[in-house]
mmCIF file of C-alpha atoms in Angstrom:
data_model
loop_
_atom_site.group_PDB
_atom_site.id
_atom_site.type_symbol
_atom_site.label_atom_id
_atom_site.label_comp_id
_atom_site.label_asym_id
_atom_site.label_seq_id
_atom_site.Cartn_x
_atom_site.Cartn_y
_atom_site.Cartn_z
ATOM 1 C CA LEU A 1 74.388 128.528 94.889
ATOM 2 C CA LEU A 2 75.854 131.978 95.585
ATOM 3 C CA HIS A 3 78.176 132.952 92.747
ATOM 4 C CA LYS A 4 80.392 136.013 92.343
ATOM 5 C CA GLU A 5 78.033 137.147 89.587
ATOM 6 C CA GLY A 6 74.897 136.564 91.659
ATOM 7 C CA MET A 7 72.707 133.655 92.688
ATOM 8 C CA PHE A 8 72.624 130.577 90.463
ATOM 9 C CA ILE A 9 69.665 128.185 90.452
ATOM 10 C CA ALA A 10 69.415 125.067 88.307
ATOM 11 C CA ALA A 11 67.273 121.924 88.241
ATOM 12 C CA LEU A 12 69.535 118.903 88.715
ATOM 13 C CA SER A 13 67.017 116.051 88.697
ATOM 14 C CA GLN A 14 67.862 114.966 85.129
ATOM 15 C CA LEU A 15 71.611 115.007 85.848
ATOM 16 C CA ILE A 16 71.102 113.065 89.078
ATOM 17 C CA ASP A 17 69.071 110.432 87.214
ATOM 18 C CA GLU A 18 71.936 110.041 84.733
ATOM 19 C CA TYR A 19 75.036 110.404 86.943
ATOM 20 C CA GLY A 20 73.932 109.544 90.482
ATOM 21 C CA TRP A 21 73.949 111.509 93.702
ATOM 22 C CA VAL A 22 75.721 114.859 93.895
ATOM 23 C CA SER A 23 78.839 114.829 96.086
ATOM 24 C CA MET A 24 79.853 118.508 95.737
ATOM 25 C CA ILE A 25 79.093 121.734 93.830
ATOM 26 C CA VAL A 26 81.762 124.411 93.261
ATOM 27 C CA ALA A 27 81.825 127.712 91.340
ATOM 28 C CA PHE A 28 85.073 127.905 89.369
ATOM 29 C CA GLY A 29 85.639 130.899 87.144
ATOM 30 C CA SER A 30 82.311 131.693 85.507
ATOM 31 C CA ASP A 31 81.217 128.051 85.408
ATOM 32 C CA ILE A 32 79.600 125.671 87.874
ATOM 33 C CA PHE A 33 81.170 122.256 88.528
ATOM 34 C CA ILE A 34 79.137 119.381 89.955
ATOM 35 C CA SER A 35 80.717 116.105 91.065
ATOM 36 C CA PHE A 36 78.772 112.862 91.253
ATOM 37 C CA ASN A 37 79.341 109.811 93.436
ATOM 38 C CA ASP A 38 78.644 107.445 90.539
ATOM 39 C CA ASP A 39 80.025 109.076 87.392
ATOM 40 C CA GLY A 40 82.444 111.978 87.112
ATOM 41 C CA VAL A 41 82.081 115.752 86.971
ATOM 42 C CA ILE A 42 79.744 117.946 84.945
ATOM 43 C CA LYS A 43 80.611 121.546 84.063
ATOM 44 C CA LEU A 44 77.694 123.918 83.560
ATOM 45 C CA ASP A 45 79.254 126.102 80.867
ATOM 46 C CA LYS A 46 78.273 129.765 81.143
ATOM 47 C CA GLU A 47 79.363 130.558 77.576
ATOM 48 C CA ASN A 48 76.789 128.025 76.341
ATOM 49 C CA ASP A 49 73.895 129.046 78.603
ATOM 50 C CA TYR A 50 75.116 126.659 81.316
ATOM 51 C CA ALA A 51 74.777 123.597 79.116
ATOM 52 C CA PRO A 52 76.219 120.485 80.848
ATOM 53 C CA VAL A 53 79.653 119.308 79.672
ATOM 54 C CA ALA A 54 81.280 116.081 80.923
ATOM 55 C CA VAL A 55 84.710 116.833 82.428
ATOM 56 C CA CYS A 56 85.834 113.647 84.145
ATOM 57 C CA PRO A 57 83.562 110.828 82.886
ATOM 58 C CA GLY A 58 83.631 107.198 83.913
ATOM 59 C CA VAL A 59 85.020 107.609 87.431
ATOM 60 C CA ARG A 60 83.420 108.137 90.821
ATOM 61 C CA VAL A 61 84.194 111.581 92.273
ATOM 62 C CA PHE A 62 83.821 112.455 95.941
ATOM 63 C CA CYS A 63 85.242 115.968 96.301
ATOM 64 C CA LEU A 64 86.259 119.188 94.524
ATOM 65 C CA HIS A 65 88.657 121.876 95.749
ATOM 66 C CA LYS A 66 89.635 125.269 94.315
ATOM 67 C CA ASP A 67 93.379 125.748 94.662
ATOM 68 C CA SER A 68 94.274 128.612 96.984
ATOM 69 C CA LYS A 69 97.394 129.583 94.986
ATOM 70 C CA GLN A 70 96.797 128.561 91.363
ATOM 71 C CA ASP A 71 93.963 128.622 88.837
ATOM 72 C CA ILE A 72 93.296 124.910 89.319
ATOM 73 C CA LEU A 73 90.292 122.854 90.347
ATOM 74 C CA TRP A 74 91.326 119.652 92.140
ATOM 75 C CA ILE A 75 89.155 116.552 91.664
ATOM 76 C CA GLY A 76 89.266 113.671 94.160
ATOM 77 C CA THR A 77 88.414 110.304 92.612
ATOM 78 C CA ASP A 78 87.834 106.691 93.560
ATOM 79 C CA GLY A 79 90.997 104.806 92.565
ATOM 80 C CA ARG A 80 92.454 107.375 90.134
ATOM 81 C CA GLY A 81 94.028 109.702 92.652
ATOM 82 C CA VAL A 82 93.722 113.472 92.334
ATOM 83 C CA GLN A 83 93.010 115.059 88.949
ATOM 84 C CA MET A 84 93.568 118.710 87.963
ATOM 85 C CA PHE A 85 91.351 120.928 85.828
ATOM 86 C CA CYS A 86 92.697 124.257 84.583
ATOM 87 C CA ARG A 87 90.277 126.937 83.457
ATOM 88 C CA GLY A 88 90.188 127.274 79.657
ATOM 89 C CA GLN A 89 91.953 123.937 79.104
ATOM 90 C CA GLU A 90 91.091 120.281 79.014
ATOM 91 C CA LEU A 91 91.659 118.084 82.037
ATOM 92 C CA PHE A 92 95.422 117.648 82.294
ATOM 93 C CA GLY A 93 97.142 114.946 84.291
ATOM 94 C CA GLY A 94 97.051 114.728 88.026
ATOM 95 C CA ILE A 95 98.579 112.910 90.949
ATOM 96 C CA THR A 96 97.810 109.206 91.065
ATOM 97 C CA LEU A 97 98.457 107.941 94.539
ATOM 98 C CA ASP A 98 100.546 105.017 93.345
ATOM 99 C CA ASN A 99 103.020 107.687 92.161
ATOM 100 C CA VAL A 100 103.353 108.767 95.759
ATOM 101 C CA THR A 101 105.914 106.591 97.504
ATOM 102 C CA SER A 102 103.383 105.830 100.245
ATOM 103 C CA GLY A 103 100.919 104.932 97.467
ATOM 104 C CA THR A 104 97.313 103.936 98.005
ATOM 105 C CA GLN A 105 94.371 103.007 95.819
ATOM 106 C CA LYS A 106 91.861 104.143 98.438
ATOM 107 C CA PRO A 107 89.168 106.690 97.445
ATOM 108 C CA VAL A 108 90.094 110.365 97.832
ATOM 109 C CA ARG A 109 87.462 112.013 100.030
ATOM 110 C CA ALA A 110 89.037 115.412 100.787
ATOM 111 C CA ILE A 111 91.565 117.813 99.235
ATOM 112 C CA TYR A 112 93.116 120.979 100.620
ATOM 113 C CA THR A 113 95.974 123.289 99.579
ATOM 114 C CA ASP A 114 97.641 125.648 102.033
ATOM 115 C CA GLU A 115 99.860 128.738 101.981
ATOM 116 C CA GLU A 116 102.999 126.602 102.385
ATOM 117 C CA ALA A 117 102.409 124.845 99.035
ATOM 118 C CA ASN A 118 101.289 121.623 100.695
ATOM 119 C CA LEU A 119 98.675 119.456 99.016
ATOM 120 C CA TRP A 120 96.623 117.557 101.600
ATOM 121 C CA ILE A 121 94.808 114.412 100.447
ATOM 122 C CA GLY A 122 92.282 112.728 102.728
ATOM 123 C CA THR A 123 91.619 109.072 101.896
ATOM 124 C CA LYS A 124 89.062 106.547 103.029
ATOM 125 C CA GLY A 125 91.240 103.936 104.687
ATOM 126 C CA ASP A 126 94.816 105.216 104.454
ATOM 127 C CA GLY A 127 94.618 108.430 106.456
ATOM 128 C CA VAL A 128 96.143 111.681 105.193
ATOM 129 C CA ILE A 129 98.800 112.089 102.512
ATOM 130 C CA LYS A 130 100.647 115.420 102.456
ATOM 131 C CA VAL A 131 102.573 116.373 99.301
ATOM 132 C CA ARG A 132 105.069 119.197 99.856
ATOM 133 C CA ASN A 133 105.862 121.748 97.137
ATOM 134 C CA TYR A 134 103.211 120.206 94.917
ATOM 135 C CA GLU A 135 103.552 123.121 92.461
ATOM 136 C CA ASN A 136 106.842 121.580 91.280
ATOM 137 C CA TYR A 137 105.338 118.165 90.605
ATOM 138 C CA ASN A 138 106.295 117.024 87.078
ATOM 139 C CA HIS A 139 103.962 114.030 86.633
ATOM 140 C CA GLY A 140 106.615 111.528 87.726
ATOM 141 C CA THR A 141 107.111 109.638 90.950
ATOM 142 C CA ILE A 142 107.020 111.932 93.959
ATOM 143 C CA SER A 143 110.011 111.287 96.190
ATOM 144 C CA SER A 144 109.552 110.193 99.784
ATOM 145 C CA SER A 145 111.216 113.409 100.937
ATOM 146 C CA LYS A 146 108.204 115.358 99.639
ATOM 147 C CA THR A 147 105.441 113.174 101.069
ATOM 148 C CA MET A 148 104.143 112.284 104.492
ATOM 149 C CA ASN A 149 101.439 109.759 105.372
ATOM 150 C CA TYR A 150 99.560 110.368 108.641
ATOM 151 C CA THR A 151 97.557 107.468 110.058
ATOM 152 C CA LEU A 152 96.312 106.155 113.393
ATOM 153 C CA ASN A 153 99.908 105.400 114.282
ATOM 154 C CA ASP A 154 100.787 109.085 113.886
ATOM 155 C CA GLY A 155 97.996 110.464 116.065
ATOM 156 C CA LEU A 156 95.065 110.533 113.637
ATOM 157 C CA SER A 157 91.757 109.562 115.253
ATOM 158 C CA ASN A 158 90.691 107.413 112.293
ATOM 159 C CA ASN A 159 92.118 106.443 108.891
ATOM 160 C CA ASN A 160 88.898 107.462 107.127
ATOM 161 C CA VAL A 161 89.313 111.199 106.395
ATOM 162 C CA TYR A 162 86.513 113.350 104.970
ATOM 163 C CA CYS A 163 87.389 117.042 105.305
ATOM 164 C CA PHE A 164 89.995 119.702 106.129
ATOM 165 C CA LEU A 165 89.521 123.178 107.593
ATOM 166 C CA ARG A 166 92.219 125.761 108.362
ATOM 167 C CA SER A 167 91.687 127.306 111.785
ATOM 168 C CA ARG A 168 91.084 131.074 111.876
ATOM 169 C CA TYR A 169 92.430 131.363 115.402
ATOM 170 C CA HIS A 170 95.272 128.850 115.736
ATOM 171 C CA ASP A 171 98.123 127.653 113.535
ATOM 172 C CA ILE A 172 96.487 124.287 112.892
ATOM 173 C CA LEU A 173 94.583 122.383 110.220
ATOM 174 C CA TRP A 174 91.456 120.598 111.453
ATOM 175 C CA ILE A 175 90.930 117.075 110.065
ATOM 176 C CA GLY A 176 87.475 115.483 110.000
ATOM 177 C CA THR A 177 87.366 111.691 110.292
ATOM 178 C CA ASP A 178 85.091 108.808 111.243
ATOM 179 C CA GLY A 179 86.145 109.424 114.844
ATOM 180 C CA PRO A 180 85.854 109.038 117.678
ATOM 181 C CA GLY A 181 87.313 112.404 118.489
ATOM 182 C CA PHE A 182 88.613 115.228 116.321
ATOM 183 C CA SER A 183 92.075 115.506 114.806
ATOM 184 C CA TYR A 184 94.294 118.399 113.791
ATOM 185 C CA PHE A 185 97.732 119.060 112.301
ATOM 186 C CA SER A 186 99.956 121.548 114.128
ATOM 187 C CA TYR A 187 102.041 123.757 111.844
ATOM 188 C CA LYS A 188 104.169 124.672 114.852
ATOM 189 C CA ASP A 189 105.652 121.238 115.470
ATOM 190 C CA HIS A 190 104.411 119.406 112.341
ATOM 191 C CA THR A 191 102.558 116.684 114.206
ATOM 192 C CA VAL A 192 99.020 115.299 114.163
ATOM 193 C CA ARG A 193 97.025 115.170 117.379
ATOM 194 C CA SER A 194 93.505 114.185 118.358
ATOM 195 C CA LEU A 195 91.265 115.680 120.991
ATOM 196 C CA SER A 196 90.914 113.379 123.963
ATOM 197 C CA GLY A 197 88.890 113.214 127.135
ATOM 198 C CA LYS A 198 85.250 114.256 127.434
ATOM 199 C CA SER A 199 85.319 116.809 124.628
ATOM 200 C CA GLY A 200 86.878 114.421 122.133
ATOM 201 C CA GLY A 201 84.646 111.523 123.124
ATOM 202 C CA LEU A 202 81.532 113.539 122.310
ATOM 203 C CA ILE A 203 82.610 113.982 118.698
ATOM 204 C CA GLY A 204 81.697 111.239 116.227
ATOM 205 C CA LYS A 205 81.918 111.349 112.453
ATOM 206 C CA VAL A 206 82.962 114.706 110.971
ATOM 207 C CA HIS A 207 82.273 115.319 107.268
#
C-alpha cells in the first residue's frame, strides 16, 4: 500500500483467518484501515507500531471512503447503514438507512462524497440513495427534501450498486452496477442515465 509517508507492507493472513476476507484497505491519517466482509474494521495504529485495533466489530463491512471535505472515514455496513469514524476519536454515530425517508436495510456497497456536499450511498438491491447537505445531519430523521433514491425506474441500469467515480472530463458521476450497461448521474440536469446500444451492451458487472 502506498502511503503518504512511504510504502506500507504488512502480513494479513492472521487477520484474515480471524475476520474473513478483506473488502477494502484505506490509509487515513497516519493509520491503515482494513475492512472485512465478515467482521468489521481493523485499524493498524501507527502510534503503537501498527498494532491492530478493532474499530467497528460485529458487523459486516463492504466499503470505506475518505470524505473529500471533512476529516471523516465513512464505513459502509450490512444492515447498519453508514458509520463515521473521525481521526483521534471513537466511532461516533452515523446514518442508518431507516432514518432516511426512503429507508432500506440493504447492504451498503459504495460510498462517495462530492463537492456539492452530497453523500452518495450505493446499496445492493435498492439502488442509489443521495443525501444532500449531509454535513448538517444531526442524527435524526433526514427529511425527504434532502434525499433522493435512484433505481431502475429512474434510469439506473441495475439496483445493485458497487462503486462511484467522478468523471475528470465531464460533469457526471459514473455508477458501477451489476449491469447490463453503465450508468451515470448528470450534474447538469440532475438525472440518471445508462449507456445503451452496442457500447452499453458490452459492459457487464462493474465493481
